[in-house]
Short mmCIF file of C-alpha atoms in Angstrom, two decimals:
data_model
loop_
_atom_site.label_atom_id
_atom_site.label_comp_id
_atom_site.label_asym_id
_atom_site.label_seq_id
_atom_site.Cartn_x
_atom_site.Cartn_y
_atom_site.Cartn_z
CA UNK A 1 -34.19 26.73 27.93
CA UNK A 2 -36.74 28.30 25.61
CA UNK A 3 -35.91 30.92 22.86
CA UNK A 4 -38.23 33.49 21.36
CA UNK A 5 -37.47 32.26 17.60
CA UNK A 6 -34.93 29.80 16.26
CA UNK A 7 -32.66 31.83 13.66
CA UNK A 8 -32.57 28.95 11.35
CA UNK A 9 -35.94 27.33 11.15
CA UNK A 10 -37.88 30.49 12.46
CA UNK A 11 -40.13 28.51 14.82
CA UNK A 12 -41.59 30.58 17.49
CA UNK A 13 -41.07 29.69 21.06
CA UNK A 14 -38.61 26.98 20.39
CA UNK A 15 -36.99 24.85 23.19
CA UNK A 16 -33.39 24.14 23.20
CA UNK A 17 -31.46 20.75 23.58
CA UNK A 18 -28.50 21.11 25.85
CA UNK A 19 -25.20 19.40 25.70
CA UNK A 20 -22.07 19.83 28.00
CA UNK A 21 -18.59 18.55 27.72
CA UNK A 22 -15.18 19.40 29.40
CA UNK A 23 -13.48 22.45 27.96
CA UNK A 24 -9.58 23.00 28.34
CA UNK A 25 -10.46 25.35 31.29
CA UNK A 26 -12.03 22.33 33.03
CA UNK A 27 -8.95 20.45 32.50
CA UNK A 28 -6.79 23.34 33.97
CA UNK A 29 -9.24 23.27 37.00
CA UNK A 30 -8.51 19.51 37.34
CA UNK A 31 -4.83 19.99 37.22
CA UNK A 32 -4.84 22.74 39.79
CA UNK A 33 -7.06 20.76 42.37
CA UNK A 34 -4.79 17.56 41.67
CA UNK A 35 -1.89 19.74 42.82
CA UNK A 36 -3.92 21.35 45.88
CA UNK A 37 -6.04 18.58 47.01
CA UNK A 38 -6.09 15.41 44.65
CA UNK A 39 -9.08 13.65 46.07
CA UNK A 40 -11.34 16.35 44.79
CA UNK A 41 -9.56 16.81 41.42
CA UNK A 42 -12.64 15.08 39.48
CA UNK A 43 -15.18 17.73 40.73
CA UNK A 44 -14.69 20.17 37.47
CA UNK A 45 -15.50 17.20 35.22
CA UNK A 46 -19.08 16.56 36.72
CA UNK A 47 -20.24 20.30 37.57
CA UNK A 48 -22.08 21.65 34.54
CA UNK A 49 -20.87 25.06 35.61
CA UNK A 50 -17.40 24.16 34.67
CA UNK A 51 -18.06 22.61 31.28
CA UNK A 52 -18.85 24.17 27.81
CA UNK A 53 -22.56 24.24 27.28
CA UNK A 54 -24.04 24.05 23.77
CA UNK A 55 -27.71 24.84 23.03
CA UNK A 56 -29.40 23.35 19.78
CA UNK A 57 -32.88 24.09 18.52
CA UNK A 58 -35.09 20.89 19.41
CA UNK A 59 -36.87 21.36 16.17
CA UNK A 60 -34.18 21.71 13.46
CA UNK A 61 -31.06 20.82 15.55
CA UNK A 62 -29.06 23.85 14.62
CA UNK A 63 -26.72 25.37 17.29
CA UNK A 64 -28.19 28.52 18.63
CA UNK A 65 -25.75 29.47 21.40
CA UNK A 66 -23.08 28.33 23.73
CA UNK A 67 -21.83 29.24 27.27
CA UNK A 68 -18.21 28.74 28.14
CA UNK A 69 -17.04 27.20 31.41
CA UNK A 70 -17.15 29.19 34.52
CA UNK A 71 -19.40 31.78 32.66
CA UNK A 72 -22.93 30.68 33.14
CA UNK A 73 -23.15 31.62 36.86
CA UNK A 74 -24.53 35.21 36.10
CA UNK A 75 -26.57 34.29 32.79
CA UNK A 76 -30.09 35.35 33.25
CA UNK A 77 -31.38 35.81 29.37
CA UNK A 78 -30.84 34.08 26.25
CA UNK A 79 -28.97 36.15 23.44
#
């Protein structure tokens, strides 16, 4: 993703580095799927939409944003 300006290093048109990791909501979904249909309970652990997503400036490495699990389906612009 590209942001207009990094709030930390003030570089213009900075690209972001993205990391994802499971959130407690992801683990709740795993538990629910394990009860309902256990062969597919691993799906929330591999889908990026069901994980916490953190955005870091590629230039300075500062965290510039985050998107929680199950929230990025409707995100169209960066804040």
